[in-house]
PDB file of N, CA and C in Angstrom:
ATOM      1  N   UNK I   1     -97.579  35.046-108.918  1.00 90.00           N
ATOM      2  CA  UNK I   1     -98.599  34.138-108.435  1.00 90.00           C
ATOM      3  C   UNK I   1     -99.704  34.946-107.752  1.00 90.00           C
ATOM      4  N   UNK I   2    -100.934  34.586-108.032  1.00 97.00           N
ATOM      5  CA  UNK I   2    -102.060  35.255-107.393  1.00 97.00           C
ATOM      6  C   UNK I   2    -102.196  34.774-105.957  1.00 97.00           C
ATOM      7  N   UNK I   3    -102.761  35.652-105.126  1.00 97.00           N
ATOM      8  CA  UNK I   3    -102.891  35.357-103.696  1.00 97.00           C
ATOM      9  C   UNK I   3    -104.349  35.415-103.285  1.00 97.00           C
ATOM     10  N   UNK I   4    -104.752  34.452-102.453  1.00 97.00           N
ATOM     11  CA  UNK I   4    -106.126  34.396-101.952  1.00 97.00           C
ATOM     12  C   UNK I   4    -106.112  34.340-100.436  1.00 97.00           C
ATOM     13  N   UNK I   5    -107.000  35.107 -99.825  1.00 97.00           N
ATOM     14  CA  UNK I   5    -107.226  35.029 -98.389  1.00 97.00           C
ATOM     15  C   UNK I   5    -108.571  34.350 -98.178  1.00 97.00           C
ATOM     16  N   UNK I   6    -108.569  33.281 -97.397  1.00 97.00           N
ATOM     17  CA  UNK I   6    -109.797  32.557 -97.064  1.00 97.00           C
ATOM     18  C   UNK I   6    -110.008  32.728 -95.565  1.00 97.00           C
ATOM     19  N   UNK I   7    -111.172  33.253 -95.194  1.00 96.00           N
ATOM     20  CA  UNK I   7    -111.459  33.575 -93.795  1.00 96.00           C
ATOM     21  C   UNK I   7    -112.530  32.657 -93.239  1.00 96.00           C
ATOM     22  N   UNK I   8    -112.237  32.054 -92.100  1.00 96.00           N
ATOM     23  CA  UNK I   8    -113.236  31.319 -91.333  1.00 96.00           C
ATOM     24  C   UNK I   8    -112.892  31.500 -89.863  1.00 96.00           C
ATOM     25  N   UNK I   9    -113.690  32.276 -89.191  1.00 95.00           N
ATOM     26  CA  UNK I   9    -113.453  32.600 -87.782  1.00 95.00           C
ATOM     27  C   UNK I   9    -113.518  31.367 -86.886  1.00 95.00           C
ATOM     28  N   UNK I  10    -114.253  30.346 -87.312  1.00 94.00           N
ATOM     29  CA  UNK I  10    -114.558  29.229 -86.428  1.00 94.00           C
ATOM     30  C   UNK I  10    -113.871  27.921 -86.837  1.00 94.00           C
ATOM     31  N   UNK I  11    -112.640  27.975 -87.292  1.00 94.00           N
ATOM     32  CA  UNK I  11    -111.947  26.749 -87.693  1.00 94.00           C
ATOM     33  C   UNK I  11    -111.877  25.723 -86.570  1.00 94.00           C
ATOM     34  N   UNK I  12    -111.843  26.192 -85.342  1.00 92.00           N
ATOM     35  CA  UNK I  12    -111.748  25.284 -84.200  1.00 92.00           C
ATOM     36  C   UNK I  12    -112.956  24.348 -84.115  1.00 92.00           C
ATOM     37  N   UNK I  13    -114.086  24.757 -84.678  1.00 91.00           N
ATOM     38  CA  UNK I  13    -115.299  23.950 -84.657  1.00 91.00           C
ATOM     39  C   UNK I  13    -115.137  22.654 -85.447  1.00 91.00           C
ATOM     40  N   UNK I  14    -114.402  22.713 -86.556  1.00 89.00           N
ATOM     41  CA  UNK I  14    -114.136  21.549 -87.414  1.00 89.00           C
ATOM     42  C   UNK I  14    -115.419  20.832 -87.834  1.00 89.00           C
ATOM     43  N   UNK I  15    -116.381  21.611 -88.315  1.00 90.00           N
ATOM     44  CA  UNK I  15    -117.630  21.050 -88.819  1.00 90.00           C
ATOM     45  C   UNK I  15    -117.717  21.183 -90.333  1.00 90.00           C
ATOM     46  N   UNK I  16    -118.933  21.127 -90.839  1.00 91.00           N
ATOM     47  CA  UNK I  16    -119.154  21.163 -92.286  1.00 91.00           C
ATOM     48  C   UNK I  16    -118.685  22.443 -92.950  1.00 91.00           C
ATOM     49  N   UNK I  17    -118.906  23.575 -92.308  1.00 90.00           N
ATOM     50  CA  UNK I  17    -118.454  24.843 -92.869  1.00 90.00           C
ATOM     51  C   UNK I  17    -116.937  24.931 -92.942  1.00 90.00           C
ATOM     52  N   UNK I  18    -116.292  24.325 -91.969  1.00 93.00           N
ATOM     53  CA  UNK I  18    -114.832  24.342 -91.951  1.00 93.00           C
ATOM     54  C   UNK I  18    -114.282  23.406 -93.037  1.00 93.00           C
ATOM     55  N   UNK I  19    -114.973  22.294 -93.270  1.00 94.00           N
ATOM     56  CA  UNK I  19    -114.584  21.409 -94.371  1.00 94.00           C
ATOM     57  C   UNK I  19    -114.725  22.145 -95.705  1.00 94.00           C
ATOM     58  N   UNK I  20    -115.806  22.890 -95.858  1.00 94.00           N
ATOM     59  CA  UNK I  20    -116.013  23.674 -97.077  1.00 94.00           C
ATOM     60  C   UNK I  20    -114.898  24.704 -97.243  1.00 94.00           C
ATOM     61  N   UNK I  21    -114.493  25.341 -96.155  1.00 94.00           N
ATOM     62  CA  UNK I  21    -113.389  26.302 -96.193  1.00 94.00           C
ATOM     63  C   UNK I  21    -112.112  25.628 -96.702  1.00 94.00           C
ATOM     64  N   UNK I  22    -111.818  24.442 -96.201  1.00 95.00           N
ATOM     65  CA  UNK I  22    -110.633  23.716 -96.663  1.00 95.00           C
ATOM     66  C   UNK I  22    -110.762  23.321 -98.124  1.00 95.00           C
ATOM     67  N   UNK I  23    -111.967  22.979 -98.563  1.00 95.00           N
ATOM     68  CA  UNK I  23    -112.182  22.650 -99.976  1.00 95.00           C
ATOM     69  C   UNK I  23    -111.909  23.860-100.860  1.00 95.00           C
ATOM     70  N   UNK I  24    -112.310  25.052-100.405  1.00 96.00           N
ATOM     71  CA  UNK I  24    -111.996  26.265-101.166  1.00 96.00           C
ATOM     72  C   UNK I  24    -110.488  26.448-101.260  1.00 96.00           C
ATOM     73  N   UNK I  25    -109.811  26.239-100.136  1.00 95.00           N
ATOM     74  CA  UNK I  25    -108.349  26.365-100.132  1.00 95.00           C
ATOM     75  C   UNK I  25    -107.711  25.380-101.103  1.00 95.00           C
ATOM     76  N   UNK I  26    -108.192  24.146-101.093  1.00 94.00           N
ATOM     77  CA  UNK I  26    -107.680  23.135-102.018  1.00 94.00           C
ATOM     78  C   UNK I  26    -107.892  23.549-103.464  1.00 94.00           C
ATOM     79  N   UNK I  27    -109.098  23.983-103.778  1.00 95.00           N
ATOM     80  CA  UNK I  27    -109.416  24.380-105.152  1.00 95.00           C
ATOM     81  C   UNK I  27    -108.559  25.557-105.599  1.00 95.00           C
ATOM     82  N   UNK I  28    -108.433  26.543-104.731  1.00 96.00           N
ATOM     83  CA  UNK I  28    -107.638  27.720-105.086  1.00 96.00           C
ATOM     84  C   UNK I  28    -106.167  27.379-105.268  1.00 96.00           C
ATOM     85  N   UNK I  29    -105.627  26.545-104.398  1.00 94.00           N
ATOM     86  CA  UNK I  29    -104.213  26.191-104.547  1.00 94.00           C
ATOM     87  C   UNK I  29    -104.003  25.332-105.789  1.00 94.00           C
ATOM     88  N   UNK I  30    -104.998  24.535-106.160  1.00 93.00           N
ATOM     89  CA  UNK I  30    -104.905  23.710-107.364  1.00 93.00           C
ATOM     90  C   UNK I  30    -104.834  24.556-108.630  1.00 93.00           C
ATOM     91  N   UNK I  31    -105.517  25.697-108.623  1.00 95.00           N
ATOM     92  CA  UNK I  31    -105.490  26.550-109.818  1.00 95.00           C
ATOM     93  C   UNK I  31    -104.422  27.648-109.727  1.00 95.00           C
ATOM     94  N   UNK I  32    -103.524  27.519-108.762  1.00 95.00           N
ATOM     95  CA  UNK I  32    -102.356  28.369-108.747  1.00 95.00           C
ATOM     96  C   UNK I  32    -102.329  29.522-107.769  1.00 95.00           C
ATOM     97  N   UNK I  33    -103.282  29.616-106.882  1.00 96.00           N
ATOM     98  CA  UNK I  33    -103.266  30.678-105.871  1.00 96.00           C
ATOM     99  C   UNK I  33    -102.380  30.287-104.698  1.00 96.00           C
ATOM    100  N   UNK I  34    -101.704  31.268-104.160  1.00 96.00           N
ATOM    101  CA  UNK I  34    -101.042  31.094-102.868  1.00 96.00           C
ATOM    102  C   UNK I  34    -102.084  31.437-101.811  1.00 96.00           C
ATOM    103  N   UNK I  35    -102.383  30.490-100.920  1.00 96.00           N
ATOM    104  CA  UNK I  35    -103.508  30.603 -99.996  1.00 96.00           C
ATOM    105  C   UNK I  35    -103.043  31.016 -98.602  1.00 96.00           C
ATOM    106  N   UNK I  36    -103.733  32.016 -98.064  1.00 97.00           N
ATOM    107  CA  UNK I  36    -103.589  32.388 -96.660  1.00 97.00           C
ATOM    108  C   UNK I  36    -104.940  32.161 -96.003  1.00 97.00           C
ATOM    109  N   UNK I  37    -104.953  31.376 -94.953  1.00 96.00           N
ATOM    110  CA  UNK I  37    -106.169  31.073 -94.212  1.00 96.00           C
ATOM    111  C   UNK I  37    -106.152  31.891 -92.931  1.00 96.00           C
ATOM    112  N   UNK I  38    -107.230  32.633 -92.685  1.00 97.00           N
ATOM    113  CA  UNK I  38    -107.326  33.488 -91.502  1.00 97.00           C
ATOM    114  C   UNK I  38    -108.434  32.979 -90.595  1.00 97.00           C
ATOM    115  N   UNK I  39    -108.112  32.888 -89.306  1.00 97.00           N
ATOM    116  CA  UNK I  39    -109.080  32.473 -88.299  1.00 97.00           C
ATOM    117  C   UNK I  39    -108.806  33.239 -87.013  1.00 97.00           C
ATOM    118  N   UNK I  40    -109.567  32.936 -85.989  1.00 96.00           N
ATOM    119  CA  UNK I  40    -109.380  33.631 -84.710  1.00 96.00           C
ATOM    120  C   UNK I  40    -108.213  33.024 -83.928  1.00 96.00           C
ATOM    121  N   UNK I  41    -107.778  33.745 -82.930  1.00 96.00           N
ATOM    122  CA  UNK I  41    -106.673  33.272 -82.097  1.00 96.00           C
ATOM    123  C   UNK I  41    -107.087  32.090 -81.215  1.00 96.00           C
ATOM    124  N   UNK I  42    -108.378  31.783 -81.162  1.00 96.00           N
ATOM    125  CA  UNK I  42    -108.839  30.620 -80.392  1.00 96.00           C
ATOM    126  C   UNK I  42    -108.411  29.303 -81.048  1.00 96.00           C
ATOM    127  N   UNK I  43    -108.082  29.342 -82.328  1.00 96.00           N
ATOM    128  CA  UNK I  43    -107.641  28.131 -83.031  1.00 96.00           C
ATOM    129  C   UNK I  43    -106.266  27.751 -82.511  1.00 96.00           C
ATOM    130  N   UNK I  44    -106.192  26.610 -81.844  1.00 95.00           N
ATOM    131  CA  UNK I  44    -104.957  26.217 -81.169  1.00 95.00           C
ATOM    132  C   UNK I  44    -104.308  24.973 -81.776  1.00 95.00           C
ATOM    133  N   UNK I  45    -104.638  24.682 -83.023  1.00 91.00           N
ATOM    134  CA  UNK I  45    -104.079  23.530 -83.707  1.00 91.00           C
ATOM    135  C   UNK I  45    -103.252  24.008 -84.906  1.00 91.00           C
ATOM    136  N   UNK I  46    -102.650  23.080 -85.605  1.00 90.00           N
ATOM    137  CA  UNK I  46    -101.976  23.417 -86.858  1.00 90.00           C
ATOM    138  C   UNK I  46    -102.949  23.154 -88.007  1.00 90.00           C
ATOM    139  N   UNK I  47    -102.637  23.699 -89.169  1.00 90.00           N
ATOM    140  CA  UNK I  47    -103.458  23.413 -90.338  1.00 90.00           C
ATOM    141  C   UNK I  47    -103.416  21.928 -90.682  1.00 90.00           C
ATOM    142  N   UNK I  48    -102.268  21.308 -90.485  1.00 90.00           N
ATOM    143  CA  UNK I  48    -102.146  19.876 -90.764  1.00 90.00           C
ATOM    144  C   UNK I  48    -103.060  19.066 -89.845  1.00 90.00           C
ATOM    145  N   UNK I  49    -103.178  19.480 -88.578  1.00 91.00           N
ATOM    146  CA  UNK I  49    -104.102  18.812 -87.651  1.00 91.00           C
ATOM    147  C   UNK I  49    -105.541  18.912 -88.155  1.00 91.00           C
ATOM    148  N   UNK I  50    -105.932  20.114 -88.573  1.00 91.00           N
ATOM    149  CA  UNK I  50    -107.293  20.327 -89.057  1.00 91.00           C
ATOM    150  C   UNK I  50    -107.541  19.527 -90.327  1.00 91.00           C
ATOM    151  N   UNK I  51    -106.600  19.561 -91.252  1.00 92.00           N
ATOM    152  CA  UNK I  51    -106.758  18.798 -92.495  1.00 92.00           C
ATOM    153  C   UNK I  51    -106.887  17.314 -92.199  1.00 92.00           C
ATOM    154  N   UNK I  52    -106.130  16.814 -91.236  1.00 93.00           N
ATOM    155  CA  UNK I  52    -106.170  15.396 -90.888  1.00 93.00           C
ATOM    156  C   UNK I  52    -107.547  14.983 -90.382  1.00 93.00           C
ATOM    157  N   UNK I  53    -108.249  15.878 -89.680  1.00 93.00           N
ATOM    158  CA  UNK I  53    -109.597  15.577 -89.191  1.00 93.00           C
ATOM    159  C   UNK I  53    -110.503  15.202 -90.358  1.00 93.00           C
ATOM    160  N   UNK I  54    -110.302  15.845 -91.504  1.00 93.00           N
ATOM    161  CA  UNK I  54    -111.141  15.624 -92.679  1.00 93.00           C
ATOM    162  C   UNK I  54    -110.499  14.700 -93.714  1.00 93.00           C
ATOM    163  N   UNK I  55    -109.351  14.126 -93.389  1.00 92.00           N
ATOM    164  CA  UNK I  55    -108.685  13.220 -94.320  1.00 92.00           C
ATOM    165  C   UNK I  55    -108.058  13.916 -95.510  1.00 92.00           C
ATOM    166  N   UNK I  56    -107.655  15.166 -95.319  1.00 91.00           N
ATOM    167  CA  UNK I  56    -107.025  15.950 -96.390  1.00 91.00           C
ATOM    168  C   UNK I  56    -105.525  15.975 -96.132  1.00 91.00           C
ATOM    169  N   UNK I  57    -104.740  15.634 -97.142  1.00 87.00           N
ATOM    170  CA  UNK I  57    -103.290  15.603 -96.955  1.00 87.00           C
ATOM    171  C   UNK I  57    -102.622  16.920 -97.325  1.00 87.00           C
ATOM    172  N   UNK I  58    -103.367  17.865 -97.860  1.00 77.00           N
ATOM    173  CA  UNK I  58    -102.809  19.161 -98.261  1.00 77.00           C
ATOM    174  C   UNK I  58    -102.752  20.108 -97.077  1.00 77.00           C
ATOM    175  N   UNK I  59    -102.371  21.338 -97.341  1.00 75.00           N
ATOM    176  CA  UNK I  59    -102.378  22.375 -96.319  1.00 75.00           C
ATOM    177  C   UNK I  59    -101.016  22.779 -95.838  1.00 75.00           C
ATOM    178  N   UNK I  60     -99.997  21.996 -96.144  1.00 77.00           N
ATOM    179  CA  UNK I  60     -98.660  22.303 -95.666  1.00 77.00           C
ATOM    180  C   UNK I  60     -98.064  23.567 -96.247  1.00 77.00           C
ATOM    181  N   UNK I  61     -98.526  23.959 -97.437  1.00 88.00           N
ATOM    182  CA  UNK I  61     -97.982  25.159 -98.058  1.00 88.00           C
ATOM    183  C   UNK I  61     -98.897  26.372 -97.904  1.00 88.00           C
ATOM    184  N   UNK I  62     -99.996  26.217 -97.181  1.00 94.00           N
ATOM    185  CA  UNK I  62    -100.877  27.345 -96.903  1.00 94.00           C
ATOM    186  C   UNK I  62    -100.348  28.109 -95.701  1.00 94.00           C
ATOM    187  N   UNK I  63    -100.575  29.400 -95.699  1.00 95.00           N
ATOM    188  CA  UNK I  63    -100.192  30.224 -94.552  1.00 95.00           C
ATOM    189  C   UNK I  63    -101.397  30.340 -93.609  1.00 95.00           C
ATOM    190  N   UNK I  64    -101.124  30.441 -92.332  1.00 95.00           N
ATOM    191  CA  UNK I  64    -102.179  30.610 -91.331  1.00 95.00           C
ATOM    192  C   UNK I  64    -101.928  31.905 -90.577  1.00 95.00           C
ATOM    193  N   UNK I  65    -102.944  32.740 -90.508  1.00 96.00           N
ATOM    194  CA  UNK I  65    -102.906  33.976 -89.727  1.00 96.00           C
ATOM    195  C   UNK I  65    -104.047  33.931 -88.724  1.00 96.00           C
ATOM    196  N   UNK I  66    -103.777  34.382 -87.523  1.00 97.00           N
ATOM    197  CA  UNK I  66    -104.803  34.452 -86.485  1.00 97.00           C
ATOM    198  C   UNK I  66    -105.071  35.913 -86.182  1.00 97.00           C
ATOM    199  N   UNK I  67    -106.248  36.363 -86.582  1.00 97.00           N
ATOM    200  CA  UNK I  67    -106.645  37.762 -86.421  1.00 97.00           C
ATOM    201  C   UNK I  67    -108.065  37.771 -85.877  1.00 97.00           C
ATOM    202  N   UNK I  68    -108.293  38.464 -84.776  1.00 96.00           N
ATOM    203  CA  UNK I  68    -109.595  38.426 -84.123  1.00 96.00           C
ATOM    204  C   UNK I  68    -110.595  39.474 -84.609  1.00 96.00           C
ATOM    205  N   UNK I  69    -110.143  40.650 -84.901  1.00 94.00           N
ATOM    206  CA  UNK I  69    -111.064  41.732 -85.256  1.00 94.00           C
ATOM    207  C   UNK I  69    -111.220  41.849 -86.774  1.00 94.00           C
ATOM    208  N   UNK I  70    -112.463  41.968 -87.238  1.00 90.00           N
ATOM    209  CA  UNK I  70    -112.697  42.068 -88.675  1.00 90.00           C
ATOM    210  C   UNK I  70    -112.059  43.318 -89.274  1.00 90.00           C
ATOM    211  N   UNK I  71    -111.984  44.404 -88.502  1.00 94.00           N
ATOM    212  CA  UNK I  71    -111.318  45.603 -89.014  1.00 94.00           C
ATOM    213  C   UNK I  71    -109.828  45.335 -89.238  1.00 94.00           C
ATOM    214  N   UNK I  72    -109.229  44.500 -88.400  1.00 96.00           N
ATOM    215  CA  UNK I  72    -107.823  44.133 -88.577  1.00 96.00           C
ATOM    216  C   UNK I  72    -107.645  43.224 -89.790  1.00 96.00           C
ATOM    217  N   UNK I  73    -108.637  42.381 -90.062  1.00 94.00           N
ATOM    218  CA  UNK I  73    -108.577  41.539 -91.265  1.00 94.00           C
ATOM    219  C   UNK I  73    -108.647  42.410 -92.511  1.00 94.00           C
ATOM    220  N   UNK I  74    -109.538  43.393 -92.504  1.00 92.00           N
ATOM    221  CA  UNK I  74    -109.645  44.302 -93.651  1.00 92.00           C
ATOM    222  C   UNK I  74    -108.337  45.043 -93.878  1.00 92.00           C
ATOM    223  N   UNK I  75    -107.714  45.491 -92.816  1.00 94.00           N
ATOM    224  CA  UNK I  75    -106.428  46.185 -92.925  1.00 94.00           C
ATOM    225  C   UNK I  75    -105.357  45.231 -93.475  1.00 94.00           C
ATOM    226  N   UNK I  76    -105.324  44.000 -92.967  1.00 96.00           N
ATOM    227  CA  UNK I  76    -104.371  42.994 -93.424  1.00 96.00           C
ATOM    228  C   UNK I  76    -104.547  42.729 -94.927  1.00 96.00           C
ATOM    229  N   UNK I  77    -105.799  42.617 -95.370  1.00 91.00           N
ATOM    230  CA  UNK I  77    -106.069  42.410 -96.799  1.00 91.00           C
ATOM    231  C   UNK I  77    -105.503  43.545 -97.639  1.00 91.00           C
ATOM    232  N   UNK I  78    -105.721  44.765 -97.189  1.00 91.00           N
ATOM    233  CA  UNK I  78    -105.221  45.921 -97.919  1.00 91.00           C
ATOM    234  C   UNK I  78    -103.713  45.988 -97.955  1.00 91.00           C
ATOM    235  N   UNK I  79    -103.084  45.687 -96.850  1.00 94.00           N
ATOM    236  CA  UNK I  79    -101.622  45.746 -96.781  1.00 94.00           C
ATOM    237  C   UNK I  79    -100.964  44.655 -97.621  1.00 94.00           C
ATOM    238  N   UNK I  80    -101.561  43.481 -97.655  1.00 93.00           N
ATOM    239  CA  UNK I  80    -100.956  42.329 -98.322  1.00 93.00           C
ATOM    240  C   UNK I  80    -101.351  42.210 -99.797  1.00 93.00           C
ATOM    241  N   UNK I  81    -102.310  42.999-100.234  1.00 93.00           N
ATOM    242  CA  UNK I  81    -102.718  43.039-101.638  1.00 93.00           C
ATOM    243  C   UNK I  81    -103.164  41.686-102.180  1.00 93.00           C
ATOM    244  N   UNK I  82    -104.161  41.097-101.538  1.00 96.00           N
ATOM    245  CA  UNK I  82    -104.712  39.829-102.006  1.00 96.00           C
ATOM    246  C   UNK I  82    -105.523  40.050-103.275  1.00 96.00           C
ATOM    247  N   UNK I  83    -105.526  39.061-104.151  1.00 96.00           N
ATOM    248  CA  UNK I  83    -106.307  39.120-105.379  1.00 96.00           C
ATOM    249  C   UNK I  83    -107.735  38.644-105.167  1.00 96.00           C
ATOM    250  N   UNK I  84    -107.940  37.832-104.153  1.00 96.00           N
ATOM    251  CA  UNK I  84    -109.245  37.237-103.904  1.00 96.00           C
ATOM    252  C   UNK I  84    -109.474  37.088-102.408  1.00 96.00           C
ATOM    253  N   UNK I  85    -110.682  37.391-101.954  1.00 95.00           N
ATOM    254  CA  UNK I  85    -111.079  37.200-100.558  1.00 95.00           C
ATOM    255  C   UNK I  85    -112.302  36.281-100.542  1.00 95.00           C
ATOM    256  N   UNK I  86    -112.221  35.206 -99.765  1.00 95.00           N
ATOM    257  CA  UNK I  86    -113.359  34.286 -99.609  1.00 95.00           C
ATOM    258  C   UNK I  86    -113.744  34.309 -98.138  1.00 95.00           C
ATOM    259  N   UNK I  87    -115.003  34.655 -97.867  1.00 93.00           N
ATOM    260  CA  UNK I  87    -115.504  34.678 -96.505  1.00 93.00           C
ATOM    261  C   UNK I  87    -116.211  33.358 -96.223  1.00 93.00           C
ATOM    262  N   UNK I  88    -115.564  32.487 -95.461  1.00 90.00           N
ATOM    263  CA  UNK I  88    -116.127  31.201 -95.105  1.00 90.00           C
ATOM    264  C   UNK I  88    -116.790  31.193 -93.750  1.00 90.00           C
ATOM    265  N   UNK I  89    -116.974  32.365 -93.158  1.00 89.00           N
ATOM    266  CA  UNK I  89    -117.612  32.461 -91.849  1.00 89.00           C
ATOM    267  C   UNK I  89    -119.100  32.669 -92.057  1.00 89.00           C
ATOM    268  N   UNK I  90    -119.876  31.697 -91.629  1.00 72.00           N
ATOM    269  CA  UNK I  90    -121.322  31.782 -91.735  1.00 72.00           C
ATOM    270  C   UNK I  90    -121.874  31.883 -90.335  1.00 72.00           C
ATOM    271  N   UNK I  91    -122.332  33.076 -89.966  1.00 56.00           N
ATOM    272  CA  UNK I  91    -122.862  33.239 -88.626  1.00 56.00           C
ATOM    273  C   UNK I  91    -124.215  33.907 -88.647  1.00 56.00           C
TER     274      UNK I  91
END
Protein backbone atom coordinates (compact mmCIF):
# COMPACT_ATOMS: atom_id res chain seq x y z
CA UNK A 1 0.00 0.00 0.00
CA UNK A 2 1.27 3.46 -0.85
CA UNK A 3 1.74 5.96 1.97
CA UNK A 4 1.00 9.68 2.00
CA UNK A 5 2.00 12.31 4.53
CA UNK A 6 -0.29 15.35 4.64
CA UNK A 7 1.06 18.31 6.61
CA UNK A 8 -0.91 21.18 8.08
CA UNK A 9 0.71 22.99 10.97
CA UNK A 10 -2.49 24.81 11.88
CA UNK A 11 -5.13 22.07 12.23
CA UNK A 12 -6.25 23.66 15.49
CA UNK A 13 -7.56 26.63 13.48
CA UNK A 14 -10.24 24.43 11.83
CA UNK A 15 -10.82 26.85 8.95
CA UNK A 16 -11.02 26.52 5.19
CA UNK A 17 -7.43 25.40 4.73
CA UNK A 18 -7.89 22.70 7.31
CA UNK A 19 -11.05 21.50 5.55
CA UNK A 20 -9.04 21.32 2.33
CA UNK A 21 -6.38 19.29 4.16
CA UNK A 22 -9.04 16.81 5.28
CA UNK A 23 -10.40 16.64 1.72
CA UNK A 24 -6.92 15.69 0.49
CA UNK A 25 -6.78 12.98 3.15
CA UNK A 26 -10.18 11.69 2.08
CA UNK A 27 -9.23 11.63 -1.59
CA UNK A 28 -5.92 9.91 -0.94
CA UNK A 29 -7.44 7.26 1.30
CA UNK A 30 -10.18 6.66 -1.29
CA UNK A 31 -7.58 5.83 -3.94
CA UNK A 32 -5.71 3.49 -1.63
CA UNK A 33 -3.12 5.52 0.26
CA UNK A 34 -2.45 4.99 3.92
CA UNK A 35 -2.62 8.55 5.27
CA UNK A 36 -0.52 10.12 8.00
CA UNK A 37 -1.55 13.63 9.00
CA UNK A 38 1.14 15.79 10.61
CA UNK A 39 0.47 18.92 12.64
CA UNK A 40 1.97 20.83 15.54
CA UNK A 41 1.83 19.74 19.15
CA UNK A 42 -0.61 22.61 19.80
CA UNK A 43 -3.36 20.45 18.27
CA UNK A 44 -5.12 19.10 21.34
CA UNK A 45 -8.06 17.28 19.76
CA UNK A 46 -8.51 13.94 18.03
CA UNK A 47 -8.83 13.57 14.28
CA UNK A 48 -12.41 12.43 14.82
CA UNK A 49 -13.14 15.70 16.68
CA UNK A 50 -11.72 17.73 13.79
CA UNK A 51 -13.59 15.71 11.17
CA UNK A 52 -16.82 16.17 13.12
CA UNK A 53 -16.42 19.97 12.93
CA UNK A 54 -16.69 19.65 9.14
CA UNK A 55 -19.28 16.86 9.08
CA UNK A 56 -16.80 14.25 7.86
CA UNK A 57 -17.25 10.72 9.20
CA UNK A 58 -13.85 9.46 8.02
CA UNK A 59 -10.47 9.82 9.67
CA UNK A 60 -10.53 6.88 12.04
CA UNK A 61 -7.93 4.97 10.05
CA UNK A 62 -5.60 7.93 9.49
CA UNK A 63 -2.52 8.28 11.65
CA UNK A 64 -1.79 11.54 13.47
CA UNK A 65 1.73 12.74 14.26
CA UNK A 66 2.55 15.93 16.13
CA UNK A 67 5.88 17.37 15.04
CA UNK A 68 6.81 21.01 15.57
CA UNK A 69 10.01 21.56 13.61
CA UNK A 70 10.03 21.33 9.82
CA UNK A 71 13.50 19.75 9.91
CA UNK A 72 12.02 16.99 12.09
CA UNK A 73 9.19 16.52 9.59
CA UNK A 74 11.73 16.14 6.77
CA UNK A 75 13.62 13.56 8.81
CA UNK A 76 10.37 11.71 9.62
CA UNK A 77 9.48 11.62 5.90
CA UNK A 78 12.85 10.12 5.06
CA UNK A 79 12.73 7.53 7.80
CA UNK A 80 9.17 6.41 7.05
CA UNK A 81 9.58 6.32 3.25
CA UNK A 82 6.38 8.09 2.21
CA UNK A 83 5.37 7.91 -1.44
CA UNK A 84 3.69 11.31 -1.43
CA UNK A 85 4.01 14.52 0.61
CA UNK A 86 1.23 17.14 0.57
CA UNK A 87 1.96 20.49 2.21
CA UNK A 88 -1.36 21.91 3.40
CA UNK A 89 0.24 24.70 5.43
CA UNK A 90 -0.37 28.04 3.79
CA UNK A 91 1.41 30.79 5.65
